[in-house]
PDB file of C-alpha atoms and ligand atoms in Angstrom:
ATOM      1  CA  MET A   1      82.907 116.192  98.590  1.00 47.00           C
ATOM      2  CA  ASP A   2      79.473 115.991  96.950  1.00 51.00           C
ATOM      3  CA  SER A   3      80.770 114.409  93.739  1.00 74.00           C
ATOM      4  CA  SER A   4      82.327 111.434  95.559  1.00 87.00           C
ATOM      5  CA  PRO A   5      80.638 108.070  95.034  1.00 92.00           C
ATOM      6  CA  GLN A   6      78.480 106.752  97.879  1.00 91.00           C
ATOM      7  CA  ASN A   7      80.386 105.745 101.027  1.00 96.00           C
ATOM      8  CA  LEU A   8      83.630 107.214  99.714  1.00 98.00           C
ATOM      9  CA  ILE A   9      85.202 110.598 100.387  1.00 98.00           C
ATOM     10  CA  THR A  10      87.723 112.044  97.964  1.00 98.00           C
ATOM     11  CA  GLU A  11      89.818 115.166  98.173  1.00 98.00           C
ATOM     12  CA  VAL A  12      92.754 116.449  96.135  1.00 98.00           C
ATOM     13  CA  VAL A  13      95.432 118.402  97.979  1.00 98.00           C
ATOM     14  CA  ASP A  14      98.336 119.541  95.802  1.00 96.00           C
ATOM     15  CA  GLU A  15      99.439 116.436  93.888  1.00 97.00           C
ATOM     16  CA  ILE A  16      97.832 113.886  96.213  1.00 98.00           C
ATOM     17  CA  LEU A  17      94.382 112.293  95.896  1.00 98.00           C
ATOM     18  CA  PHE A  18      92.950 111.215  99.258  1.00 98.00           C
ATOM     19  CA  VAL A  19      90.377 108.409  99.080  1.00 98.00           C
ATOM     20  CA  LYS A  20      88.585 107.442 102.276  1.00 98.00           C
ATOM     21  CA  ILE A  21      86.291 104.434 102.640  1.00 98.00           C
ATOM     22  CA  ASN A  22      83.441 105.950 104.617  1.00 98.00           C
ATOM     23  CA  ARG A  23      81.070 103.280 105.905  1.00 98.00           C
ATOM     24  CA  PRO A  24      82.167 103.072 109.540  1.00 98.00           C
ATOM     25  CA  ALA A  25      78.808 101.815 110.883  1.00 98.00           C
ATOM     26  CA  LYS A  26      79.410  98.632 108.859  1.00 98.00           C
ATOM     27  CA  ARG A  27      83.159  98.626 109.588  1.00 98.00           C
ATOM     28  CA  ASN A  28      83.790  99.756 106.008  1.00 98.00           C
ATOM     29  CA  ALA A  29      82.448  96.465 104.630  1.00 98.00           C
ATOM     30  CA  VAL A  30      82.602  96.640 100.847  1.00 98.00           C
ATOM     31  CA  ASN A  31      79.292  96.269  99.044  1.00 97.00           C
ATOM     32  CA  ASP A  32      78.992  96.338  95.262  1.00 96.00           C
ATOM     33  CA  ALA A  33      78.161 100.066  95.180  1.00 97.00           C
ATOM     34  CA  LEU A  34      81.285 100.909  97.171  1.00 98.00           C
ATOM     35  CA  LEU A  35      83.442  98.687  94.978  1.00 98.00           C
ATOM     36  CA  LEU A  36      82.091 100.333  91.824  1.00 98.00           C
ATOM     37  CA  GLY A  37      82.695 103.715  93.454  1.00 98.00           C
ATOM     38  CA  LEU A  38      86.364 102.777  93.844  1.00 98.00           C
ATOM     39  CA  GLU A  39      86.432 101.837  90.172  1.00 98.00           C
ATOM     40  CA  GLN A  40      84.991 105.219  89.232  1.00 98.00           C
ATOM     41  CA  ILE A  41      87.582 107.042  91.344  1.00 98.00           C
ATOM     42  CA  PHE A  42      90.619 105.106  90.145  1.00 98.00           C
ATOM     43  CA  THR A  43      89.514 105.277  86.496  1.00 97.00           C
ATOM     44  CA  ASN A  44      89.197 109.061  86.652  1.00 96.00           C
ATOM     45  CA  ILE A  45      92.251 110.271  88.559  1.00 97.00           C
ATOM     46  CA  PRO A  46      92.191 114.069  88.180  1.00 96.00           C
ATOM     47  CA  ALA A  47      94.889 115.656  86.018  1.00 96.00           C
ATOM     48  CA  GLY A  48      97.871 116.800  88.060  1.00 97.00           C
ATOM     49  CA  VAL A  49      97.516 114.075  90.709  1.00 98.00           C
ATOM     50  CA  LYS A  50     100.726 112.073  91.096  1.00 98.00           C
ATOM     51  CA  CYS A  51      99.937 109.756  93.991  1.00 98.00           C
ATOM     52  CA  ALA A  52      96.841 108.514  95.854  1.00 98.00           C
ATOM     53  CA  ILE A  53      96.334 107.555  99.483  1.00 99.00           C
ATOM     54  CA  ILE A  54      93.522 105.220 100.511  1.00 98.00           C
ATOM     55  CA  SER A  55      92.400 104.910 104.121  1.00 98.00           C
ATOM     56  CA  GLY A  56      89.306 104.061 106.155  1.00 98.00           C
ATOM     57  CA  GLU A  57      86.999 106.184 108.321  1.00 98.00           C
ATOM     58  CA  GLY A  58      86.243 104.995 111.865  1.00 98.00           C
ATOM     59  CA  ASP A  59      88.053 102.269 113.783  1.00 98.00           C
ATOM     60  CA  HIS A  60      88.874  99.977 110.846  1.00 98.00           C
ATOM     61  CA  PHE A  61      90.333 100.050 107.348  1.00 98.00           C
ATOM     62  CA  SER A  62      87.809  97.474 106.098  1.00 98.00           C
ATOM     63  CA  ALA A  63      85.985  94.366 107.307  1.00 98.00           C
ATOM     64  CA  GLY A  64      86.033  93.003 103.741  1.00 97.00           C
ATOM     65  CA  LEU A  65      83.176  91.877 101.572  1.00 96.00           C
ATOM     66  CA  ASP A  66      79.742  92.997 102.747  1.00 96.00           C
ATOM     67  CA  LEU A  67      78.500  89.579 103.828  1.00 93.00           C
ATOM     68  CA  SER A  68      74.882  90.741 103.770  1.00 93.00           C
ATOM     69  CA  GLU A  69      75.181  90.884  99.952  1.00 91.00           C
ATOM     70  CA  LEU A  70      76.590  87.358  99.744  1.00 83.00           C
ATOM     71  CA  LYS A  71      73.294  85.946  98.611  1.00 77.00           C
ATOM     72  CA  GLU A  72      72.550  82.785  96.699  1.00 81.00           C
ATOM     73  CA  ARG A  73      74.311  83.082  93.346  1.00 85.00           C
ATOM     74  CA  ASP A  74      74.487  80.687  90.444  1.00 91.00           C
ATOM     75  CA  ILE A  75      77.898  79.811  89.028  1.00 93.00           C
ATOM     76  CA  ILE A  76      77.898  82.511  86.365  1.00 95.00           C
ATOM     77  CA  GLU A  77      76.784  85.190  88.848  1.00 93.00           C
ATOM     78  CA  GLY A  78      79.493  84.071  91.266  1.00 93.00           C
ATOM     79  CA  LEU A  79      82.182  84.217  88.590  1.00 96.00           C
ATOM     80  CA  THR A  80      80.957  87.627  87.410  1.00 96.00           C
ATOM     81  CA  HIS A  81      81.066  88.985  90.960  1.00 96.00           C
ATOM     82  CA  SER A  82      84.609  87.773  91.604  1.00 97.00           C
ATOM     83  CA  ARG A  83      85.728  89.059  88.211  1.00 98.00           C
ATOM     84  CA  MET A  84      84.220  92.458  89.077  1.00 98.00           C
ATOM     85  CA  TRP A  85      86.513  92.589  92.143  1.00 98.00           C
ATOM     86  CA  HIS A  86      89.447  91.632  89.911  1.00 98.00           C
ATOM     87  CA  ARG A  87      88.583  94.367  87.413  1.00 98.00           C
ATOM     88  CA  VAL A  88      88.278  97.072  90.059  1.00 98.00           C
ATOM     89  CA  LEU A  89      91.424  96.084  91.951  1.00 98.00           C
ATOM     90  CA  GLU A  90      93.375  96.027  88.694  1.00 98.00           C
ATOM     91  CA  LYS A  91      92.256  99.657  88.206  1.00 98.00           C
ATOM     92  CA  ILE A  92      93.975 100.413  91.514  1.00 98.00           C
ATOM     93  CA  GLN A  93      97.103  98.355  90.832  1.00 98.00           C
ATOM     94  CA  PHE A  94      97.526  99.290  87.167  1.00 98.00           C
ATOM     95  CA  GLY A  95      95.985 102.763  87.171  1.00 97.00           C
ATOM     96  CA  THR A  96      97.737 106.025  86.451  1.00 97.00           C
ATOM     97  CA  VAL A  97      99.249 106.781  89.887  1.00 98.00           C
ATOM     98  CA  PRO A  98     100.907 104.804  92.686  1.00 98.00           C
ATOM     99  CA  VAL A  99      98.565 104.158  95.613  1.00 98.00           C
ATOM    100  CA  VAL A 100      99.582 104.176  99.279  1.00 99.00           C
ATOM    101  CA  ALA A 101      97.272 102.296 101.671  1.00 99.00           C
ATOM    102  CA  VAL A 102      97.099 103.580 105.252  1.00 99.00           C
ATOM    103  CA  LEU A 103      95.747 100.747 107.394  1.00 99.00           C
ATOM    104  CA  HIS A 104      94.316 100.569 110.893  1.00 98.00           C
ATOM    105  CA  GLY A 105      92.023  98.195 112.757  1.00 98.00           C
ATOM    106  CA  ALA A 106      90.551  95.400 110.660  1.00 98.00           C
ATOM    107  CA  CYS A 107      92.209  94.818 107.299  1.00 98.00           C
ATOM    108  CA  VAL A 108      90.526  91.519 106.591  1.00 98.00           C
ATOM    109  CA  GLY A 109      89.146  89.518 103.687  1.00 98.00           C
ATOM    110  CA  GLY A 110      88.338  91.849 100.823  1.00 98.00           C
ATOM    111  CA  GLY A 111      89.861  94.714 102.816  1.00 98.00           C
ATOM    112  CA  LEU A 112      93.206  92.925 102.727  1.00 98.00           C
ATOM    113  CA  GLU A 113      92.660  92.283  99.024  1.00 98.00           C
ATOM    114  CA  ILE A 114      92.213  96.018  98.410  1.00 98.00           C
ATOM    115  CA  ALA A 115      95.316  96.791 100.471  1.00 99.00           C
ATOM    116  CA  SER A 116      97.284  94.158  98.505  1.00 98.00           C
ATOM    117  CA  ALA A 117      96.433  95.873  95.220  1.00 98.00           C
ATOM    118  CA  CYS A 118      98.071  99.092  96.457  1.00 98.00           C
ATOM    119  CA  HIS A 119     101.750  99.836  95.917  1.00 98.00           C
ATOM    120  CA  ILE A 120     102.831 100.647  99.482  1.00 98.00           C
ATOM    121  CA  ARG A 121     101.122  99.676 102.743  1.00 98.00           C
ATOM    122  CA  ILE A 122     101.540 101.589 105.996  1.00 98.00           C
ATOM    123  CA  ALA A 123     100.015  99.922 109.054  1.00 98.00           C
ATOM    124  CA  GLU A 124      99.181 101.685 112.270  1.00 98.00           C
ATOM    125  CA  LYS A 125      99.845  99.434 115.260  1.00 98.00           C
ATOM    126  CA  SER A 126      96.097  98.778 115.699  1.00 98.00           C
ATOM    127  CA  THR A 127      95.962  97.013 112.305  1.00 98.00           C
ATOM    128  CA  PHE A 128      95.075  93.337 112.229  1.00 98.00           C
ATOM    129  CA  TYR A 129      95.081  91.073 109.183  1.00 98.00           C
ATOM    130  CA  ALA A 130      92.992  87.961 108.620  1.00 98.00           C
ATOM    131  CA  LEU A 131      91.324  85.978 105.860  1.00 98.00           C
ATOM    132  CA  PRO A 132      88.039  84.929 107.517  1.00 95.00           C
ATOM    133  CA  GLU A 133      86.941  83.365 104.230  1.00 92.00           C
ATOM    134  CA  GLY A 134      88.373  80.106 105.611  1.00 89.00           C
ATOM    135  CA  GLN A 135      86.007  80.302 108.597  1.00 90.00           C
ATOM    136  CA  ARG A 136      83.024  81.502 106.532  1.00 88.00           C
ATOM    137  CA  GLY A 137      83.252  78.447 104.275  1.00 91.00           C
ATOM    138  CA  ILE A 138      84.166  80.414 101.166  1.00 91.00           C
ATOM    139  CA  PHE A 139      87.391  81.227  99.286  1.00 95.00           C
ATOM    140  CA  VAL A 140      89.059  84.532  98.520  1.00 96.00           C
ATOM    141  CA  GLY A 141      87.670  86.019  95.311  1.00 96.00           C
ATOM    142  CA  GLY A 142      89.195  89.488  95.078  1.00 98.00           C
ATOM    143  CA  GLY A 143      92.690  88.565  93.936  1.00 98.00           C
ATOM    144  CA  ALA A 144      94.283  87.555  97.254  1.00 98.00           C
ATOM    145  CA  SER A 145      95.531  84.222  95.952  1.00 98.00           C
ATOM    146  CA  VAL A 146      97.561  86.028  93.292  1.00 98.00           C
ATOM    147  CA  ARG A 147      98.709  89.141  95.161  1.00 98.00           C
ATOM    148  CA  LEU A 148      99.094  88.037  98.774  1.00 98.00           C
ATOM    149  CA  PRO A 149     101.620  85.192  98.242  1.00 98.00           C
ATOM    150  CA  LYS A 150     103.857  87.783  96.580  1.00 97.00           C
ATOM    151  CA  LEU A 151     103.779  89.824  99.803  1.00 98.00           C
ATOM    152  CA  ILE A 152     103.790  87.175 102.535  1.00 98.00           C
ATOM    153  CA  GLY A 153     104.386  83.817 100.782  1.00 98.00           C
ATOM    154  CA  MET A 154     101.946  81.026  99.969  1.00 98.00           C
ATOM    155  CA  ALA A 155     102.425  79.102 103.220  1.00 98.00           C
ATOM    156  CA  ARG A 156     101.485  82.119 105.340  1.00 98.00           C
ATOM    157  CA  MET A 157      98.425  82.887 103.264  1.00 98.00           C
ATOM    158  CA  ALA A 158      97.299  79.251 103.529  1.00 97.00           C
ATOM    159  CA  ASP A 159      97.945  79.353 107.302  1.00 97.00           C
ATOM    160  CA  LEU A 160      95.666  82.409 107.663  1.00 97.00           C
ATOM    161  CA  MET A 161      92.861  80.565 105.892  1.00 97.00           C
ATOM    162  CA  PHE A 162      93.413  77.086 107.382  1.00 96.00           C
ATOM    163  CA  THR A 163      93.596  78.312 110.976  1.00 96.00           C
ATOM    164  CA  GLY A 164      91.842  81.691 111.126  1.00 96.00           C
ATOM    165  CA  ARG A 165      95.103  83.165 112.397  1.00 97.00           C
ATOM    166  CA  VAL A 166      95.143  86.919 113.005  1.00 98.00           C
ATOM    167  CA  ILE A 167      98.363  88.884 112.465  1.00 98.00           C
ATOM    168  CA  LYS A 168      98.791  92.234 114.227  1.00 98.00           C
ATOM    169  CA  GLY A 169     100.289  95.373 112.703  1.00 98.00           C
ATOM    170  CA  GLU A 170     103.786  95.221 114.201  1.00 98.00           C
ATOM    171  CA  GLU A 171     104.246  91.534 113.386  1.00 98.00           C
ATOM    172  CA  GLY A 172     102.760  92.165 109.945  1.00 98.00           C
ATOM    173  CA  VAL A 173     105.565  94.478 108.895  1.00 97.00           C
ATOM    174  CA  ALA A 174     108.158  91.757 109.506  1.00 96.00           C
ATOM    175  CA  LEU A 175     106.041  89.226 107.582  1.00 98.00           C
ATOM    176  CA  GLY A 176     105.543  91.445 104.522  1.00 98.00           C
ATOM    177  CA  PHE A 177     101.919  92.569 104.964  1.00 98.00           C
ATOM    178  CA  SER A 178     103.069  96.190 105.160  1.00 98.00           C
ATOM    179  CA  GLN A 179     106.334  97.972 104.488  1.00 98.00           C
ATOM    180  CA  TYR A 180     105.891 100.483 107.335  1.00 98.00           C
ATOM    181  CA  VAL A 181     104.323 100.478 110.784  1.00 98.00           C
ATOM    182  CA  THR A 182     103.435 103.594 112.791  1.00 98.00           C
ATOM    183  CA  GLU A 183     101.903 104.529 116.109  1.00 98.00           C
ATOM    184  CA  ASP A 184      98.112 104.753 116.052  1.00 98.00           C
ATOM    185  CA  GLY A 185      96.906 107.981 114.482  1.00 98.00           C
ATOM    186  CA  GLU A 186     100.200 108.594 112.667  1.00 98.00           C
ATOM    187  CA  GLY A 187      99.645 106.524 109.525  1.00 98.00           C
ATOM    188  CA  LEU A 188      98.226 109.316 107.410  1.00 98.00           C
ATOM    189  CA  ALA A 189     101.139 111.655 108.147  1.00 98.00           C
ATOM    190  CA  LYS A 190     103.544 108.887 107.094  1.00 98.00           C
ATOM    191  CA  GLY A 191     101.412 108.299 103.994  1.00 98.00           C
ATOM    192  CA  ILE A 192     101.638 111.955 103.023  1.00 98.00           C
ATOM    193  CA  GLU A 193     105.413 111.972 103.563  1.00 98.00           C
ATOM    194  CA  LEU A 194     105.817 108.946 101.262  1.00 98.00           C
ATOM    195  CA  ALA A 195     103.304 110.225  98.699  1.00 98.00           C
ATOM    196  CA  LYS A 196     105.278 113.472  98.374  1.00 98.00           C
ATOM    197  CA  ARG A 197     108.473 111.507  97.752  1.00 97.00           C
ATOM    198  CA  ILE A 198     106.716 109.310  95.164  1.00 98.00           C
ATOM    199  CA  ALA A 199     105.245 112.409  93.466  1.00 97.00           C
ATOM    200  CA  SER A 200     108.734 113.887  93.120  1.00 95.00           C
ATOM    201  CA  ASN A 201     110.020 110.904  91.085  1.00 95.00           C
ATOM    202  CA  ALA A 202     110.401 111.002  87.321  1.00 94.00           C
ATOM    203  CA  GLU A 203     107.097 109.870  85.801  1.00 94.00           C
ATOM    204  CA  ILE A 204     108.824 107.087  83.842  1.00 95.00           C
ATOM    205  CA  THR A 205     110.229 105.587  87.048  1.00 96.00           C
ATOM    206  CA  ASN A 206     106.802 105.382  88.677  1.00 97.00           C
ATOM    207  CA  TYR A 207     105.362 104.020  85.428  1.00 97.00           C
ATOM    208  CA  ALA A 208     108.024 101.314  85.267  1.00 97.00           C
ATOM    209  CA  LEU A 209     107.483 100.321  88.907  1.00 98.00           C
ATOM    210  CA  MET A 210     103.710 100.106  88.467  1.00 98.00           C
ATOM    211  CA  HIS A 211     103.411  98.593  85.009  1.00 98.00           C
ATOM    212  CA  VAL A 212     106.669  96.892  84.075  1.00 98.00           C
ATOM    213  CA  LEU A 213     108.132  95.449  87.299  1.00 98.00           C
ATOM    214  CA  PRO A 214     105.048  93.248  87.985  1.00 97.00           C
ATOM    215  CA  LYS A 215     105.212  91.867  84.420  1.00 97.00           C
ATOM    216  CA  ILE A 216     108.914  91.098  84.859  1.00 98.00           C
ATOM    217  CA  VAL A 217     108.218  89.277  88.129  1.00 97.00           C
ATOM    218  CA  ASP A 218     105.438  87.243  86.473  1.00 96.00           C
ATOM    219  CA  SER A 219     107.567  86.266  83.475  1.00 98.00           C
ATOM    220  CA  GLY A 220     110.400  83.822  82.820  1.00 98.00           C
ATOM    221  CA  GLN A 221     114.038  84.851  83.327  1.00 98.00           C
ATOM    222  CA  SER A 222     114.958  85.541  79.696  1.00 98.00           C
ATOM    223  CA  GLU A 223     111.799  87.570  78.998  1.00 98.00           C
ATOM    224  CA  GLY A 224     112.195  89.384  82.316  1.00 98.00           C
ATOM    225  CA  LEU A 225     115.794  90.337  81.662  1.00 98.00           C
ATOM    226  CA  MET A 226     114.901  91.609  78.202  1.00 98.00           C
ATOM    227  CA  MET A 227     112.012  93.685  79.581  1.00 98.00           C
ATOM    228  CA  GLU A 228     114.382  95.094  82.193  1.00 98.00           C
ATOM    229  CA  SER A 229     116.888  96.127  79.515  1.00 98.00           C
ATOM    230  CA  LEU A 230     114.149  97.748  77.465  1.00 98.00           C
ATOM    231  CA  ILE A 231     112.668  99.800  80.282  1.00 97.00           C
ATOM    232  CA  ALA A 232     116.122 100.714  81.640  1.00 96.00           C
ATOM    233  CA  THR A 233     117.108 102.060  78.230  1.00 96.00           C
ATOM    234  CA  ILE A 234     113.823 103.869  77.661  1.00 95.00           C
ATOM    235  CA  SER A 235     113.908 105.534  81.070  1.00 94.00           C
ATOM    236  CA  SER A 236     117.551 106.575  80.948  1.00 92.00           C
ATOM    237  CA  SER A 237     117.084 108.175  77.540  1.00 91.00           C
ATOM    238  CA  SER A 238     114.286 110.450  78.773  1.00 89.00           C
ATOM    239  CA  PRO A 239     115.114 114.175  79.122  1.00 89.00           C
ATOM    240  CA  GLU A 240     114.034 114.007  82.758  1.00 88.00           C
ATOM    241  CA  ALA A 241     116.583 111.253  83.519  1.00 87.00           C
ATOM    242  CA  LYS A 242     119.335 113.144  81.686  1.00 88.00           C
ATOM    243  CA  LYS A 243     118.628 116.263  83.733  1.00 88.00           C
ATOM    244  CA  ARG A 244     118.564 114.331  87.029  1.00 88.00           C
ATOM    245  CA  LEU A 245     121.863 112.576  86.235  1.00 88.00           C
ATOM    246  CA  ALA A 246     123.508 115.868  85.234  1.00 87.00           C
ATOM    247  CA  ASP A 247     122.220 117.502  88.440  1.00 88.00           C
ATOM    248  CA  PHE A 248     123.851 114.755  90.499  1.00 87.00           C
ATOM    249  CA  LEU A 249     127.168 114.998  88.699  1.00 89.00           C
ATOM    250  CA  GLU A 250     127.154 118.782  89.242  1.00 91.00           C
ATOM    251  CA  GLY A 251     126.483 118.282  92.977  1.00 90.00           C
ATOM    252  CA  LYS A 252     122.967 119.775  92.701  1.00 88.00           C
ATOM    253  CA  ALA A 253     120.976 116.633  93.572  1.00 86.00           C
ATOM    254  CA  LYS A 254     120.324 114.987  96.918  1.00 86.00           C
ATOM    255  CA  LYS A 255     122.671 112.172  97.931  1.00 87.00           C
ATOM    256  CA  VAL A 256     121.297 108.772  98.914  1.00 87.00           C
ATOM    257  CA  GLY A 257     119.494 109.039 102.258  1.00 84.00           C
ATOM    258  CA  GLU A 258     119.122 112.845 102.207  1.00 82.00           C
TER     259      GLU A 258
HETATM  260  C1  1HE B   1      79.503  93.742 108.460  1.00 58.81           C
HETATM  261  C2  1HE B   1      80.764  93.192 108.135  1.00 58.81           C
HETATM  262  C3  1HE B   1      80.877  92.539 106.882  1.00 58.81           C
HETATM  263  C4  1HE B   1      80.913  94.125 110.066  1.00 58.81           C
HETATM  264  N1  1HE B   1      79.775  92.464 106.096  1.00 58.81           N
HETATM  265  N2  1HE B   1      78.456  93.647 107.650  1.00 58.81           N
HETATM  266  N3  1HE B   1      84.575  89.706 106.540  1.00 58.81           N
HETATM  267  C5  1HE B   1      84.461  89.165 107.758  1.00 58.81           C
HETATM  268  O1  1HE B   1      84.150  88.012 107.930  1.00 58.81           O
HETATM  269  C6  1HE B   1      84.683  90.108 108.909  1.00 58.81           C
HETATM  270  C7  1HE B   1      83.376  90.288 109.661  1.00 58.81           C
HETATM  271  N4  1HE B   1      83.456  91.369 110.641  1.00 58.81           N
HETATM  272  C8  1HE B   1      84.023  91.212 111.886  1.00 58.81           C
HETATM  273  O2  1HE B   1      84.630  90.199 112.200  1.00 58.81           O
HETATM  274  C9  1HE B   1      83.874  92.368 112.828  1.00 58.81           C
HETATM  275  O3  1HE B   1      82.803  93.194 112.353  1.00 58.81           O
HETATM  276  C10 1HE B   1      85.146  93.261 112.981  1.00 58.81           C
HETATM  277  C11 1HE B   1      86.235  92.449 113.725  1.00 58.81           C
HETATM  278  C12 1HE B   1      85.683  93.715 111.633  1.00 58.81           C
HETATM  279  C13 1HE B   1      84.780  94.533 113.782  1.00 58.81           C
HETATM  280  O4  1HE B   1      84.154  94.166 114.990  1.00 58.81           O
HETATM  281  P1  1HE B   1      83.277  95.246 115.771  1.00 58.81           P
HETATM  282  O5  1HE B   1      82.914  94.629 117.096  1.00 58.81           O
HETATM  283  O6  1HE B   1      83.960  96.549 115.769  1.00 58.81           O
HETATM  284  O7  1HE B   1      81.948  95.470 114.888  1.00 58.81           O
HETATM  285  P2  1HE B   1      80.638  94.530 114.755  1.00 58.81           P
HETATM  286  O8  1HE B   1      79.737  94.739 115.927  1.00 58.81           O
HETATM  287  O9  1HE B   1      81.018  93.129 114.451  1.00 58.81           O
HETATM  288  O10 1HE B   1      79.977  95.093 113.430  1.00 58.81           O
HETATM  289  C14 1HE B   1      79.341  96.367 113.391  1.00 58.81           C
HETATM  290  C15 1HE B   1      78.342  96.337 112.261  1.00 58.81           C
HETATM  291  O11 1HE B   1      79.046  96.124 111.028  1.00 58.81           O
HETATM  292  C16 1HE B   1      77.373  95.160 112.373  1.00 58.81           C
HETATM  293  O12 1HE B   1      76.159  95.554 111.778  1.00 58.81           O
HETATM  294  P3  1HE B   1      74.896  96.044 112.705  1.00 58.81           P
HETATM  295  O13 1HE B   1      73.847  96.399 111.694  1.00 58.81           O
HETATM  296  O14 1HE B   1      74.564  94.851 113.557  1.00 58.81           O
HETATM  297  O15 1HE B   1      75.385  97.220 113.486  1.00 58.81           O
HETATM  298  C17 1HE B   1      78.014  94.109 111.494  1.00 58.81           C
HETATM  299  O16 1HE B   1      77.085  93.163 110.998  1.00 58.81           O
HETATM  300  C18 1HE B   1      78.559  94.951 110.381  1.00 58.81           C
HETATM  301  N5  1HE B   1      79.647  94.300 109.674  1.00 58.81           N
HETATM  302  N6  1HE B   1      81.606  93.448 109.136  1.00 58.81           N
HETATM  303  C19 1HE B   1      78.619  93.008 106.486  1.00 58.81           C
HETATM  304  N7  1HE B   1      82.017  92.029 106.451  1.00 58.81           N
HETATM  305  C20 1HE B   1      86.009  89.482  97.122  1.00 58.81           C
HETATM  306  S1  1HE B   1      85.700  88.266  98.155  1.00 58.81           S
HETATM  307  C21 1HE B   1      86.137  88.799  99.730  1.00 58.81           C
HETATM  308  C22 1HE B   1      85.541  87.869 100.742  1.00 58.81           C
HETATM  309  C23 1HE B   1      85.578  88.453 102.122  1.00 58.81           C
HETATM  310  O17 1HE B   1      85.946  89.583 102.318  1.00 58.81           O
HETATM  311  S2  1HE B   1      85.055  87.403 103.352  1.00 58.81           S
HETATM  312  C24 1HE B   1      85.429  88.236 104.818  1.00 58.81           C
HETATM  313  C25 1HE B   1      84.263  89.054 105.314  1.00 58.81           C
END
């Protein structure tokens, strides 16, 4: 669409926003313009959209930071650049709709950081994960050290960086990189299936999963338990929850697994 930021394609179909990273000649490497384009998209989710799906054009999800832009920076410029990544990825993680990442090919460095900021990851079998920062003599700067240990554990993240280890899609699902793995070419269909399910949830449930659960996980036990009680009470007192509970008791709602 013409209004999409440079190197990004967006399209809304029903309640789903499709976001495609579209820089295949550079393996979807993320330069500053592309990153700011993502910020623009995830700050302005169109009304009526209930879930987003992010994927990559070409043979790869993303080769990470555009290394050609990694020029000499002084300390303040370096900090500002890393904090820009943090700001944009927080727009994805703590935006208005859950985001499903559909991965294939390279999902490395900053590409893995983008995927980690999403709420569900689906990996096609061709996906491979790595943190080449270790080999490039730098450190992750887009939030991986906070988000990735929550998915795969600290030891595994350190292993990726110490050794340059590459994890493939099927192994990655067992290790926590993704929650789903599909045959090549089938990731988007799976993404749409999940996005439709997510879109059919009560809004308060999706809100709680996106905005409250991460705070509970980051907090101490007594604060976490109190936050859980608060959000449980708020959500169950909503008219939507009351209707859904009544529907179940009257045999009008789907059973678990249907
Ligand atoms: C790039 C980049 C990039 C490709 N920045 N230009 N990320 C990395 O260290 C990964 C670097 N990339 C690779 O290891 C490989 O490109 C791939 C394994 C992903 C794909 O290989 P392949 O054979 O399909 O492609 P290619 O021939 O390596 O690359 C095609 C073009 O894309 C080529 O440019 P050309 O002008 O010579 O055609 C590459 O230079 C270009 N390209 N990847 C710039 N990353 C917030 S901090 C995050 C820090 C990081 O993300 S560090 C990790 C960076």
